[in-house]
Short mmCIF file of C-alpha atoms in Angstrom, two decimals:
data_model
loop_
_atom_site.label_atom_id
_atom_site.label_comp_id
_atom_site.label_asym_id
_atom_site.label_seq_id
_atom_site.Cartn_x
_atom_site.Cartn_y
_atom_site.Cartn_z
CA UNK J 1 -25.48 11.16 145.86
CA UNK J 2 -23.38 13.18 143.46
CA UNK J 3 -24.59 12.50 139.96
CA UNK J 4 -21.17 13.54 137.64
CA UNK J 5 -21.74 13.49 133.48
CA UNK J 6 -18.59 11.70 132.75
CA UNK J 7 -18.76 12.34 129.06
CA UNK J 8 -18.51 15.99 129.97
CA UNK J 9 -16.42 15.54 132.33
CA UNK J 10 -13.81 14.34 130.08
CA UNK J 11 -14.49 16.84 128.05
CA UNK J 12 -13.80 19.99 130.17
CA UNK J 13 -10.67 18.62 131.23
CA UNK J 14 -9.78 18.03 127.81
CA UNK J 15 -10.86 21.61 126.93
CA UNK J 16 -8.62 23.44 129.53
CA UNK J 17 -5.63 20.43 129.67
CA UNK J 18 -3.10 21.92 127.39
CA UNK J 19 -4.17 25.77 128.42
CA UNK J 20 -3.64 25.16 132.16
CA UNK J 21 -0.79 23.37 131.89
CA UNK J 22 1.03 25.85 129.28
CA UNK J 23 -0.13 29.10 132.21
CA UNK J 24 1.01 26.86 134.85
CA UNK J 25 4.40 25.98 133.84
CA UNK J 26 5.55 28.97 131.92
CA UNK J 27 4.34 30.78 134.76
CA UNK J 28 7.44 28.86 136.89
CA UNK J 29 9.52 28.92 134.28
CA UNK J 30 9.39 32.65 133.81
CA UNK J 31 9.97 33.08 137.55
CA UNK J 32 13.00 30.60 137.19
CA UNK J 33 14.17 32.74 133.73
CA UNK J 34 14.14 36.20 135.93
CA UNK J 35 15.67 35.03 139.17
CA UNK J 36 18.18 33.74 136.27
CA UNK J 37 18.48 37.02 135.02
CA UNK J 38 18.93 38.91 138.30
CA UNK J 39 21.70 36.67 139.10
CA UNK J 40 20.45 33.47 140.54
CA UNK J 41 20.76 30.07 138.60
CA UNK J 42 19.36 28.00 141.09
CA UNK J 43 16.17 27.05 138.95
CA UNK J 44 18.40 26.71 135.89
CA UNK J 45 20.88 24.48 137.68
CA UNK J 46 18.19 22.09 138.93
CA UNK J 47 16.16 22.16 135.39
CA UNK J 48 13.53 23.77 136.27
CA UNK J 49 13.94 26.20 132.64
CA UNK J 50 12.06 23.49 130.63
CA UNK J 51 8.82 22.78 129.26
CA UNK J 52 8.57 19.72 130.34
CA UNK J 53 5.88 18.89 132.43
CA UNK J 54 7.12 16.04 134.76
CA UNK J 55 9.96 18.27 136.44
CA UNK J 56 6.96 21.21 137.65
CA UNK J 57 4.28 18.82 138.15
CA UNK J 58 2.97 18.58 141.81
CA UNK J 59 0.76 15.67 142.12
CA UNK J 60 -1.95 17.76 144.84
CA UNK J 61 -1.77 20.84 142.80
CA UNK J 62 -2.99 18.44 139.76
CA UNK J 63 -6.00 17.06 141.97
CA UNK J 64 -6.87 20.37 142.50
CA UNK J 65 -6.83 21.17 138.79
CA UNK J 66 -8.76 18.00 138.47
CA UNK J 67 -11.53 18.36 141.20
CA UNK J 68 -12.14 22.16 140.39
CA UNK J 69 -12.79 21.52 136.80
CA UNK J 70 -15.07 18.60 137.41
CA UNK J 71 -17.07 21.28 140.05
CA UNK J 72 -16.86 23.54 136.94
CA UNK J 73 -16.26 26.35 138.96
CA UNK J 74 -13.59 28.55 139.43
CA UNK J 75 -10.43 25.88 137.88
CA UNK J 76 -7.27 26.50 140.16
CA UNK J 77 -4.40 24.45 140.36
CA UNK J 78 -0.46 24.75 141.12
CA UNK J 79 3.00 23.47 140.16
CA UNK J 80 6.14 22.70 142.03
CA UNK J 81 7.78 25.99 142.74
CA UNK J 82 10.50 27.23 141.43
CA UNK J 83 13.74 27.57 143.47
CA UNK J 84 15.07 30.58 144.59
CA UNK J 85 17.91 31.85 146.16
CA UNK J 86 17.70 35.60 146.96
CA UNK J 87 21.58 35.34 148.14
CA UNK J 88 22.22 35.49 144.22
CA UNK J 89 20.55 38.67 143.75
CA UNK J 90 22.12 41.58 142.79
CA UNK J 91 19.58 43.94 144.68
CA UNK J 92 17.56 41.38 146.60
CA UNK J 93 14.20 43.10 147.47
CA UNK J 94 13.94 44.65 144.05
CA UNK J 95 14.75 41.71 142.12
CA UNK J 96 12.45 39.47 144.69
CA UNK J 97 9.80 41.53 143.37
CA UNK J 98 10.70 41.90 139.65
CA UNK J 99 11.03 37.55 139.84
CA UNK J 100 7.22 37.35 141.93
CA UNK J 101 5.81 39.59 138.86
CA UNK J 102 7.30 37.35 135.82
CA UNK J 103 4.88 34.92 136.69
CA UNK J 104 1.98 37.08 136.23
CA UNK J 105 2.44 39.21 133.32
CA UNK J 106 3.25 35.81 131.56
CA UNK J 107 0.20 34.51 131.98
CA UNK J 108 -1.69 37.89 131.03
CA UNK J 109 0.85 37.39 127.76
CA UNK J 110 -0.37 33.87 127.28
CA UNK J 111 -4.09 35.35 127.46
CA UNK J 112 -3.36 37.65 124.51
CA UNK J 113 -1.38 35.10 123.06
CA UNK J 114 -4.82 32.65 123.19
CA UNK J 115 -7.24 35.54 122.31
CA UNK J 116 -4.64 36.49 119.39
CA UNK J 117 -5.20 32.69 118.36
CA UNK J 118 -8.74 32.74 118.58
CA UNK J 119 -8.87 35.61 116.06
CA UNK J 120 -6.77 34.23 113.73
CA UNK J 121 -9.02 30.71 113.51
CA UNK J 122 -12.17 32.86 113.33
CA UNK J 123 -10.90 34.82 110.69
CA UNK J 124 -9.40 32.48 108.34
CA UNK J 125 -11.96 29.68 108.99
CA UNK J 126 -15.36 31.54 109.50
CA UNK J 127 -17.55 29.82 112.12
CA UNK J 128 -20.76 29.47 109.42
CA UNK J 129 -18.29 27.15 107.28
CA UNK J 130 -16.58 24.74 109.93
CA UNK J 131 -19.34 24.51 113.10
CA UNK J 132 -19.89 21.38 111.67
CA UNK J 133 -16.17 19.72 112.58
CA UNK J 134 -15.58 18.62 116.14
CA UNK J 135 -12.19 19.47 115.83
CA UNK J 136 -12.86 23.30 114.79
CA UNK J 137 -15.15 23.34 117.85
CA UNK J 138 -12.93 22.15 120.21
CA UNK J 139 -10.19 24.32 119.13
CA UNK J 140 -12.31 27.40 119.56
CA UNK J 141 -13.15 26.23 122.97
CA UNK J 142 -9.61 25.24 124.31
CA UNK J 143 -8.54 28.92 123.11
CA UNK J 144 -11.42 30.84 124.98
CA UNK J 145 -10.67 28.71 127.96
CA UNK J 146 -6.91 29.66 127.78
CA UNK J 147 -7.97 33.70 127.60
CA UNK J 148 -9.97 32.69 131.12
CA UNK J 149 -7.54 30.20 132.77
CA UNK J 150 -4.61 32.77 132.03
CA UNK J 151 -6.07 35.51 132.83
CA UNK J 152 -7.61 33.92 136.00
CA UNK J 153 -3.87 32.24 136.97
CA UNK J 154 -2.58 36.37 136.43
CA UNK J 155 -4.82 38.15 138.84
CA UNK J 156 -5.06 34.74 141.42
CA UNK J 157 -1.17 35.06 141.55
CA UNK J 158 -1.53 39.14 142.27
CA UNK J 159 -3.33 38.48 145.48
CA UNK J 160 -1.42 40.19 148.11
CA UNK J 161 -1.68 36.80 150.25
CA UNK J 162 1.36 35.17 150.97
CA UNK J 163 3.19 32.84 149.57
CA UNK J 164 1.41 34.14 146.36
CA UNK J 165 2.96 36.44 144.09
CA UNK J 166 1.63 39.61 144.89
CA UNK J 167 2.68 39.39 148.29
CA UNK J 168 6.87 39.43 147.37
CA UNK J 169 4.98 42.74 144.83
CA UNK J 170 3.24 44.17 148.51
CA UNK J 171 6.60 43.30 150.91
CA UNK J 172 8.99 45.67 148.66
CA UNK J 173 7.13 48.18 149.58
CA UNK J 174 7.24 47.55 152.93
CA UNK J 175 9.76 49.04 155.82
CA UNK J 176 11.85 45.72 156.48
CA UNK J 177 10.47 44.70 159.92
CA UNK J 178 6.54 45.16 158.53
CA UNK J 179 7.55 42.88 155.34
CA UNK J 180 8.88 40.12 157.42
CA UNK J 181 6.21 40.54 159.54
CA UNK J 182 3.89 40.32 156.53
CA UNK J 183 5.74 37.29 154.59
CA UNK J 184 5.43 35.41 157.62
CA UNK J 185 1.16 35.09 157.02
CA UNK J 186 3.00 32.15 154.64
CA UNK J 187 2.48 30.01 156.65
CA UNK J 188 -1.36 30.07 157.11
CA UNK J 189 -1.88 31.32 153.32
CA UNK J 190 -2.50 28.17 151.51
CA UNK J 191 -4.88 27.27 154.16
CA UNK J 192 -6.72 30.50 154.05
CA UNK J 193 -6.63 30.47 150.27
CA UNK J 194 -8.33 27.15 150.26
CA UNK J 195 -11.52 28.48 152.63
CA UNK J 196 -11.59 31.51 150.33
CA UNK J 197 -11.85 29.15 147.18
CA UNK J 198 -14.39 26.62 149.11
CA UNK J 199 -16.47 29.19 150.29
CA UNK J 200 -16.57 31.01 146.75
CA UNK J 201 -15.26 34.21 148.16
CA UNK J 202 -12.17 34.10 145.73
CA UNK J 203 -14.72 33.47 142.88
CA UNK J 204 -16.24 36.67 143.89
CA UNK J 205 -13.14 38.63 144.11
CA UNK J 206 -11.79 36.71 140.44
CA UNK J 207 -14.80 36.92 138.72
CA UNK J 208 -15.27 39.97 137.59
CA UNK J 209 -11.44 40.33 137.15
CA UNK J 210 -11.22 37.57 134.86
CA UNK J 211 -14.66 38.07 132.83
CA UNK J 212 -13.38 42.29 132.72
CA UNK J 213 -9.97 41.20 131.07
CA UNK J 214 -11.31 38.62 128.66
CA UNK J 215 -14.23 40.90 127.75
CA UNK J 216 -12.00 43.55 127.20
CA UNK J 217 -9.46 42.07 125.06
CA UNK J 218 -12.06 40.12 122.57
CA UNK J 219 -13.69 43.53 122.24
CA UNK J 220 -10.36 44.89 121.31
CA UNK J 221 -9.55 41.83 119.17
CA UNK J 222 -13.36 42.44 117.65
CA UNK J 223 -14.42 39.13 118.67
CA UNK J 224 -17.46 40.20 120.94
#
């Protein structure tokens, strides 16, 4: 019988709500903002260039946010993608590529952006003076978790697995025949990216990507 701790429960999703959901949706709306740039308007056209939640939010990829965070493993979870209409392009398979990677670096910007945050509370409200305030604690704790959860939404999205980001990054470079050939894996991918999360071979391949980044940039911020 599963035995769940509701209290922390509620918690942990509290913790990593408004970090997830900032990574998950600026990470659309940047891909929306460059295919707008590149010449396509199809995202801005349907209003997908807003920060409001209800227009990205996919109802499975938010019980997927939900269950992984109660597991307290590796959190994962998606939003409605963007629309795209490579017809629009100026140079299609360059600006394919240049729209997959927007997604990406803004969530590694969001990381710095969190650990940038983090350094500023610790600084001007030293931990010795305000450990004692539940708010304090659970600020320092939602910005840690948005270093991990935006660093971890960065490198998941840079898997060369299609439909994933770093697949359009991988096809570019690809003679035409071999990248259609590639994209077409689409099909299968979210299946296969499932079994990878289930089985905890995508923790294994994340981990230490994740944990490096985050490690690295509070040792630069002099955190850790």
């Amino acid at each position: 019988m599963l035995n769940f701790n509701f209290s922390q429960v509620l918690s942990t999703l509290a913790v990593a709500a408004v970090p997830a959901l900032l990574g998950i949706i600026l990470h659309e709306v940047a891909h929306g903002w460059a295919a707008s740039r590149c010449g396509d308007p199809t995202a801005k056209f349907m209003g997908r260039l807003t920060l409001n939640p209800l227009p990205h939010i996919d109802p499975m990829g938010l019980l997927a946010f939900v269950l992984t965070s109660l597991s307290g493993s590796f959190i994962f979870g998606w939003a409605k993608p963007v629309p795209v209409d490579p017809r629009n392009f100026r140079n299609p398979a360059r600006d394919m590529m240049l729209v997959a990677l927007a997604g990406p670096l803004t969530n590694f910007l969001l990381a710095v952006a969190f650990g940038l945050l983090l350094w500023a509370v610790l600084l001007f409200f030293p931990p010795q003076e305000w450990l004692y305030s539940s708010t304090y604690v659970f600020a320092l704790k939602s910005l840690q978790t948005g270093v991990l959860i935006n660093f971890g939404l960065g490198w998941l999205n840079l898997i060369p697995l299609p439909p994933l980001d770093g697949s359009k990054v991988v096809a570019y470079f690809l003679p035409p025949t071999t990248a259609y050939r590639y994209l077409s894996v689409e099909r299968y991918g979210f299946v296969i990216l499932l079994l990878l999360l289930f089985t905890g071979t995508l923790g294994l391949v994340l981990g230490p990507l994740v944990r490096g980044s985050a490690l690295g940039l509070l040792s630069l911020l002099g955190i850790v």
